[in-house]
């Protein structure tokens, strides 16, 4: 049985090149949201949660949480950390993850919105480009470039995520983007990090998603017994560092500190269901600010690294 989660891998090219910021996840998230509302919103002066069309509109289905204090149905992730110049015509790839049936059914719209974003310029009119293709997690092409824009490949089913692959007990977790954890409203630095912080953040994230998106509950065992198994999983810190990063908030017209933990952890996991939880966390990210790709981690068998 497949999970109600879809990874869309978007490949784009720029006409005149692009000076990619240190991390583009925040820029991508902001540009997608603005274009989505620009193209679809009929009552632009009305907040989404006060709009009479809320339950019939694609904007909240793709960009807003289904309820107060609930997670939104997406993660937008830039896999390349570090500022760089992307030359004209060079492919640049990022990932847009959709969570829940309501968001997944809008895949054609997601593809068209990204096409509009790049044609009008990512972050600036000078950063124009085009979508080359869009793939799912199996590598299957679901949309390709066309003379008038991007075109969906006809009758191509989008592959949803399968269950966790069968890996041995010793796992290596690589934290790729800042993992932002807090305890009593204070951020957790490397010297304060404890193994249970990772497990508690993972549990909180998956529990919140299952509560917000009921179709995910059928695939998750969130029993107290499994919670205990997860929280008692041996976690060893291999390397841990503090990665500084800040983003500019257009809404607040100020820079925000988004620094967090990066490095490697090693886990010895005996329970198969715990493996599934940790693998699933890698698909949806954990910690604060997952919407633009923070809290990304990768799982692998420890002997493979």
Short mmCIF file of C-alpha atoms in Angstrom, two decimals:
data_model
loop_
_atom_site.label_atom_id
_atom_site.label_comp_id
_atom_site.label_asym_id
_atom_site.label_seq_id
_atom_site.Cartn_x
_atom_site.Cartn_y
_atom_site.Cartn_z
CA UNK A 1 0.00 0.00 0.00
CA UNK A 2 1.34 3.44 -0.94
CA UNK A 3 1.53 6.43 1.39
CA UNK A 4 -0.48 9.59 0.54
CA UNK A 5 2.77 11.48 -0.08
CA UNK A 6 4.22 12.47 -3.46
CA UNK A 7 7.68 13.85 -4.26
CA UNK A 8 7.79 16.07 -7.35
CA UNK A 9 11.33 16.69 -8.64
CA UNK A 10 11.28 19.88 -10.69
CA UNK A 11 14.14 20.57 -13.13
CA UNK A 12 14.46 24.14 -14.43
CA UNK A 13 16.84 26.17 -16.59
CA UNK A 14 17.51 29.91 -16.51
CA UNK A 15 17.74 32.15 -19.57
CA UNK A 16 20.47 34.44 -18.21
CA UNK A 17 21.70 32.36 -15.30
CA UNK A 18 20.81 32.61 -11.62
CA UNK A 19 22.77 33.58 -8.53
CA UNK A 20 21.41 30.99 -6.13
CA UNK A 21 21.41 32.12 -2.49
CA UNK A 22 22.98 29.99 0.20
CA UNK A 23 19.71 28.10 0.52
CA UNK A 24 16.84 28.65 -1.92
CA UNK A 25 14.06 26.80 -0.09
CA UNK A 26 12.62 29.96 1.45
CA UNK A 27 12.73 31.81 -1.89
CA UNK A 28 11.03 28.93 -3.70
CA UNK A 29 8.30 28.63 -1.07
CA UNK A 30 7.57 32.37 -1.18
CA UNK A 31 7.52 32.55 -4.97
CA UNK A 32 5.21 29.55 -5.28
CA UNK A 33 2.77 30.93 -2.71
CA UNK A 34 2.63 34.38 -4.27
CA UNK A 35 2.10 33.02 -7.79
CA UNK A 36 -0.54 30.59 -6.57
CA UNK A 37 -2.55 33.39 -4.96
CA UNK A 38 -1.95 35.78 -7.86
CA UNK A 39 -3.34 33.32 -10.40
CA UNK A 40 -6.22 31.83 -8.40
CA UNK A 41 -7.39 34.18 -5.67
CA UNK A 42 -10.69 35.92 -6.48
CA UNK A 43 -11.06 37.84 -3.21
CA UNK A 44 -7.55 39.17 -2.77
CA UNK A 45 -8.34 41.53 0.11
CA UNK A 46 -9.87 38.75 2.22
CA UNK A 47 -7.68 36.53 4.43
CA UNK A 48 -7.92 32.88 3.37
CA UNK A 49 -9.42 31.69 6.66
CA UNK A 50 -12.20 34.31 6.39
CA UNK A 51 -13.00 33.68 2.72
CA UNK A 52 -16.39 32.23 1.76
CA UNK A 53 -14.64 30.15 -0.93
CA UNK A 54 -12.13 28.59 1.47
CA UNK A 55 -13.47 25.03 1.25
CA UNK A 56 -13.66 25.18 -2.54
CA UNK A 57 -10.34 26.85 -3.35
CA UNK A 58 -7.05 25.32 -4.48
CA UNK A 59 -4.95 27.91 -2.63
CA UNK A 60 -5.56 26.59 0.91
CA UNK A 61 -5.58 23.01 -0.41
CA UNK A 62 -1.98 23.45 -1.53
CA UNK A 63 -0.58 26.13 0.76
CA UNK A 64 -2.50 26.35 4.05
CA UNK A 65 -2.88 24.05 7.03
CA UNK A 66 -6.26 22.28 7.34
CA UNK A 67 -6.76 23.74 10.81
CA UNK A 68 -5.18 25.93 13.52
CA UNK A 69 -1.73 24.80 14.70
CA UNK A 70 -1.63 22.03 12.10
CA UNK A 71 1.10 21.36 9.52
CA UNK A 72 0.74 22.52 5.93
CA UNK A 73 0.55 19.88 3.15
CA UNK A 74 3.92 20.51 1.53
CA UNK A 75 7.70 20.68 1.83
CA UNK A 76 9.78 22.61 -0.74
CA UNK A 77 13.45 21.62 -0.61
CA UNK A 78 16.61 22.91 -2.27
CA UNK A 79 19.08 19.98 -2.17
CA UNK A 80 22.17 22.13 -2.82
CA UNK A 81 23.46 24.04 0.19
CA UNK A 82 25.71 26.98 -0.64
CA UNK A 83 25.56 30.12 -2.77
CA UNK A 84 26.49 29.52 -6.40
CA UNK A 85 25.98 30.85 -9.90
CA UNK A 86 23.87 28.62 -12.11
CA UNK A 87 24.86 29.38 -15.74
CA UNK A 88 22.28 29.82 -18.52
CA UNK A 89 20.90 26.48 -19.65
CA UNK A 90 22.35 24.50 -16.73
CA UNK A 91 19.70 22.21 -15.15
CA UNK A 92 18.76 23.03 -11.55
CA UNK A 93 16.62 20.59 -9.58
CA UNK A 94 14.55 20.95 -6.44
CA UNK A 95 11.83 18.94 -4.72
CA UNK A 96 8.21 19.80 -3.95
CA UNK A 97 6.57 17.25 -1.62
CA UNK A 98 2.77 17.04 -1.39
CA UNK A 99 1.08 15.48 1.64
CA UNK A 100 -2.50 14.19 1.69
CA UNK A 101 -5.07 13.39 -0.99
CA UNK A 102 -6.38 16.95 -1.25
CA UNK A 103 -2.99 18.37 -2.21
CA UNK A 104 -2.00 15.42 -4.41
CA UNK A 105 -5.04 15.81 -6.64
CA UNK A 106 -3.77 19.29 -7.58
CA UNK A 107 -0.50 18.10 -9.15
CA UNK A 108 -1.37 19.55 -12.61
CA UNK A 109 -1.92 22.94 -10.99
CA UNK A 110 1.36 22.72 -9.05
CA UNK A 111 3.25 22.09 -12.29
CA UNK A 112 1.60 25.04 -14.04
CA UNK A 113 2.26 27.40 -11.13
CA UNK A 114 5.97 26.53 -11.17
CA UNK A 115 6.03 27.16 -14.91
CA UNK A 116 4.59 30.64 -14.30
CA UNK A 117 7.11 31.34 -11.53
CA UNK A 118 10.10 30.65 -13.75
CA UNK A 119 8.72 32.37 -16.83
CA UNK A 120 8.14 35.57 -14.85
CA UNK A 121 11.46 35.34 -12.97
CA UNK A 122 12.40 33.55 -9.76
CA UNK A 123 12.71 36.36 -7.22
CA UNK A 124 13.45 39.01 -9.87
CA UNK A 125 12.38 39.74 -13.48
CA UNK A 126 15.97 39.06 -14.61
CA UNK A 127 15.81 35.46 -13.34
CA UNK A 128 13.51 34.14 -16.04
CA UNK A 129 13.65 30.53 -17.10
CA UNK A 130 11.53 27.50 -17.83
CA UNK A 131 10.64 24.10 -16.47
CA UNK A 132 12.48 21.34 -18.33
CA UNK A 133 10.68 18.42 -16.74
CA UNK A 134 8.97 17.15 -13.60
CA UNK A 135 9.52 13.63 -12.26
CA UNK A 136 8.05 11.61 -9.40
CA UNK A 137 10.01 9.59 -6.83
CA UNK A 138 10.39 6.63 -9.21
CA UNK A 139 12.06 8.80 -11.87
CA UNK A 140 8.98 8.67 -14.06
CA UNK A 141 8.55 11.87 -16.11
CA UNK A 142 5.13 13.42 -15.54
CA UNK A 143 5.62 16.79 -17.29
CA UNK A 144 7.97 18.12 -19.97
CA UNK A 145 8.84 21.43 -21.61
CA UNK A 146 6.72 22.61 -24.54
CA UNK A 147 6.88 25.64 -26.82
CA UNK A 148 4.02 27.31 -24.96
CA UNK A 149 4.93 26.15 -21.47
CA UNK A 150 5.12 22.89 -19.58
CA UNK A 151 2.88 20.00 -20.58
CA UNK A 152 1.76 17.02 -18.50
CA UNK A 153 2.49 13.60 -19.98
CA UNK A 154 -0.94 12.18 -20.77
CA UNK A 155 -2.35 9.34 -18.64
CA UNK A 156 0.78 9.04 -16.51
CA UNK A 157 -0.05 7.96 -12.94
CA UNK A 158 2.05 9.70 -10.31
CA UNK A 159 3.86 7.22 -8.07
CA UNK A 160 3.21 7.69 -4.38
CA UNK A 161 5.76 6.72 -1.76
CA UNK A 162 6.09 3.06 -0.93
CA UNK A 163 6.76 1.75 2.54
CA UNK A 164 10.19 1.80 4.15
CA UNK A 165 12.85 -0.34 2.44
CA UNK A 166 14.15 -3.28 4.45
CA UNK A 167 17.42 -2.06 5.94
CA UNK A 168 19.63 -3.68 8.62
CA UNK A 169 19.50 -2.48 12.22
CA UNK A 170 22.40 0.00 12.19
CA UNK A 171 21.42 3.28 10.49
CA UNK A 172 23.35 6.45 9.81
CA UNK A 173 21.28 9.66 9.85
CA UNK A 174 22.79 12.62 7.98
CA UNK A 175 21.27 16.00 8.86
CA UNK A 176 21.54 18.00 5.63
CA UNK A 177 19.70 21.26 6.35
CA UNK A 178 19.49 23.01 9.74
CA UNK A 179 17.45 20.98 12.20
CA UNK A 180 15.78 23.56 14.43
CA UNK A 181 14.82 22.08 17.80
CA UNK A 182 13.53 23.90 20.86
CA UNK A 183 13.11 23.06 24.54
CA UNK A 184 11.12 25.44 26.76
CA UNK A 185 11.25 28.01 23.92
CA UNK A 186 15.05 27.89 23.86
CA UNK A 187 16.78 26.54 20.78
CA UNK A 188 18.87 23.42 21.22
CA UNK A 189 22.53 23.96 20.35
CA UNK A 190 25.04 21.12 19.74
CA UNK A 191 26.21 21.17 23.36
CA UNK A 192 22.62 20.82 24.62
CA UNK A 193 21.56 18.12 22.16
CA UNK A 194 20.43 14.81 23.60
CA UNK A 195 19.48 11.70 21.60
CA UNK A 196 15.87 11.89 22.72
CA UNK A 197 15.53 15.34 21.12
CA UNK A 198 15.69 13.77 17.65
CA UNK A 199 13.16 11.05 18.50
CA UNK A 200 10.73 13.46 20.17
CA UNK A 201 10.87 15.87 17.22
CA UNK A 202 10.20 13.00 14.81
CA UNK A 203 7.25 11.75 16.86
CA UNK A 204 5.76 15.23 17.16
CA UNK A 205 6.01 15.80 13.39
CA UNK A 206 4.41 12.49 12.39
CA UNK A 207 1.72 12.74 15.06
CA UNK A 208 0.79 16.24 13.86
CA UNK A 209 0.65 15.10 10.22
CA UNK A 210 -1.51 12.09 11.07
CA UNK A 211 -3.89 14.29 13.04
CA UNK A 212 -4.15 16.84 10.21
CA UNK A 213 -4.40 14.35 7.34
CA UNK A 214 -6.61 11.43 8.35
CA UNK A 215 -5.66 9.35 5.29
CA UNK A 216 -2.13 9.15 6.72
CA UNK A 217 -3.36 7.57 9.95
CA UNK A 218 -4.11 4.27 8.19
CA UNK A 219 -0.41 3.90 7.42
CA UNK A 220 1.04 4.88 10.79
CA UNK A 221 1.29 3.03 14.07
CA UNK A 222 1.35 5.82 16.65
CA UNK A 223 0.58 3.67 19.67
CA UNK A 224 2.11 4.32 23.08
CA UNK A 225 3.99 1.04 22.75
CA UNK A 226 5.71 2.14 19.55
CA UNK A 227 6.36 5.55 21.05
CA UNK A 228 8.26 3.82 23.86
CA UNK A 229 10.23 1.74 21.36
CA UNK A 230 11.18 4.89 19.45
CA UNK A 231 12.17 6.87 22.54
CA UNK A 232 14.40 4.04 23.80
CA UNK A 233 16.19 3.57 20.45
CA UNK A 234 19.97 3.95 21.01
CA UNK A 235 21.20 7.14 19.30
CA UNK A 236 24.90 7.97 19.06
CA UNK A 237 26.15 11.38 17.95
CA UNK A 238 28.90 10.99 15.34
CA UNK A 239 29.32 14.63 14.36
CA UNK A 240 27.19 17.64 15.19
CA UNK A 241 27.68 21.29 14.26
CA UNK A 242 25.76 24.55 14.22
CA UNK A 243 24.98 25.87 10.75
CA UNK A 244 24.20 29.58 10.70
CA UNK A 245 21.61 30.76 8.22
CA UNK A 246 19.14 33.62 8.01
CA UNK A 247 16.30 34.36 5.65
CA UNK A 248 14.70 37.66 4.69
CA UNK A 249 11.00 37.83 5.47
CA UNK A 250 9.18 39.93 2.89
CA UNK A 251 6.14 40.11 5.15
CA UNK A 252 8.07 41.40 8.16
CA UNK A 253 10.75 43.22 6.12
CA UNK A 254 13.44 41.82 8.38
CA UNK A 255 16.00 39.02 8.53
CA UNK A 256 15.12 35.97 10.61
CA UNK A 257 17.64 33.62 12.19
CA UNK A 258 17.07 30.08 10.88
CA UNK A 259 20.24 28.44 12.20
CA UNK A 260 20.19 24.82 13.31
CA UNK A 261 21.94 21.48 13.72
CA UNK A 262 23.72 19.54 10.97
CA UNK A 263 25.85 16.42 11.20
CA UNK A 264 25.49 12.67 11.61
CA UNK A 265 23.81 10.37 14.10
CA UNK A 266 23.97 6.59 14.32
CA UNK A 267 20.96 4.56 15.45
CA UNK A 268 20.62 0.90 16.33
CA UNK A 269 17.02 0.05 15.41
CA UNK A 270 15.55 -3.37 16.18
CA UNK A 271 11.83 -2.71 15.80
CA UNK A 272 10.63 -2.72 12.13
CA UNK A 273 7.92 -0.13 12.84
CA UNK A 274 10.52 2.25 14.30
CA UNK A 275 12.48 1.94 11.06
CA UNK A 276 9.34 2.98 9.17
CA UNK A 277 8.85 6.05 11.37
CA UNK A 278 12.44 7.23 10.96
CA UNK A 279 12.36 6.60 7.21
CA UNK A 280 9.07 8.50 6.90
CA UNK A 281 10.53 11.42 8.84
CA UNK A 282 13.19 11.70 6.14
CA UNK A 283 10.43 12.13 3.55
CA UNK A 284 8.61 14.96 5.37
CA UNK A 285 11.49 16.56 7.41
CA UNK A 286 11.35 17.34 11.12
CA UNK A 287 11.80 20.29 13.48
CA UNK A 288 10.80 23.89 12.80
CA UNK A 289 10.35 25.46 9.34
CA UNK A 290 10.03 22.25 7.36
CA UNK A 291 7.90 24.07 4.77
CA UNK A 292 10.96 25.44 2.99
CA UNK A 293 13.12 22.40 3.49
CA UNK A 294 14.76 22.73 6.90
CA UNK A 295 15.10 19.59 9.00
CA UNK A 296 16.04 17.45 5.99
CA UNK A 297 17.85 14.23 6.79
CA UNK A 298 18.90 11.12 4.89
CA UNK A 299 18.88 7.53 6.11
CA UNK A 300 21.37 4.84 5.10
CA UNK A 301 22.82 1.62 6.43
CA UNK A 302 25.76 2.60 8.62
CA UNK A 303 28.16 0.20 6.87
CA UNK A 304 27.47 1.91 3.54
CA UNK A 305 28.98 5.22 4.68
#
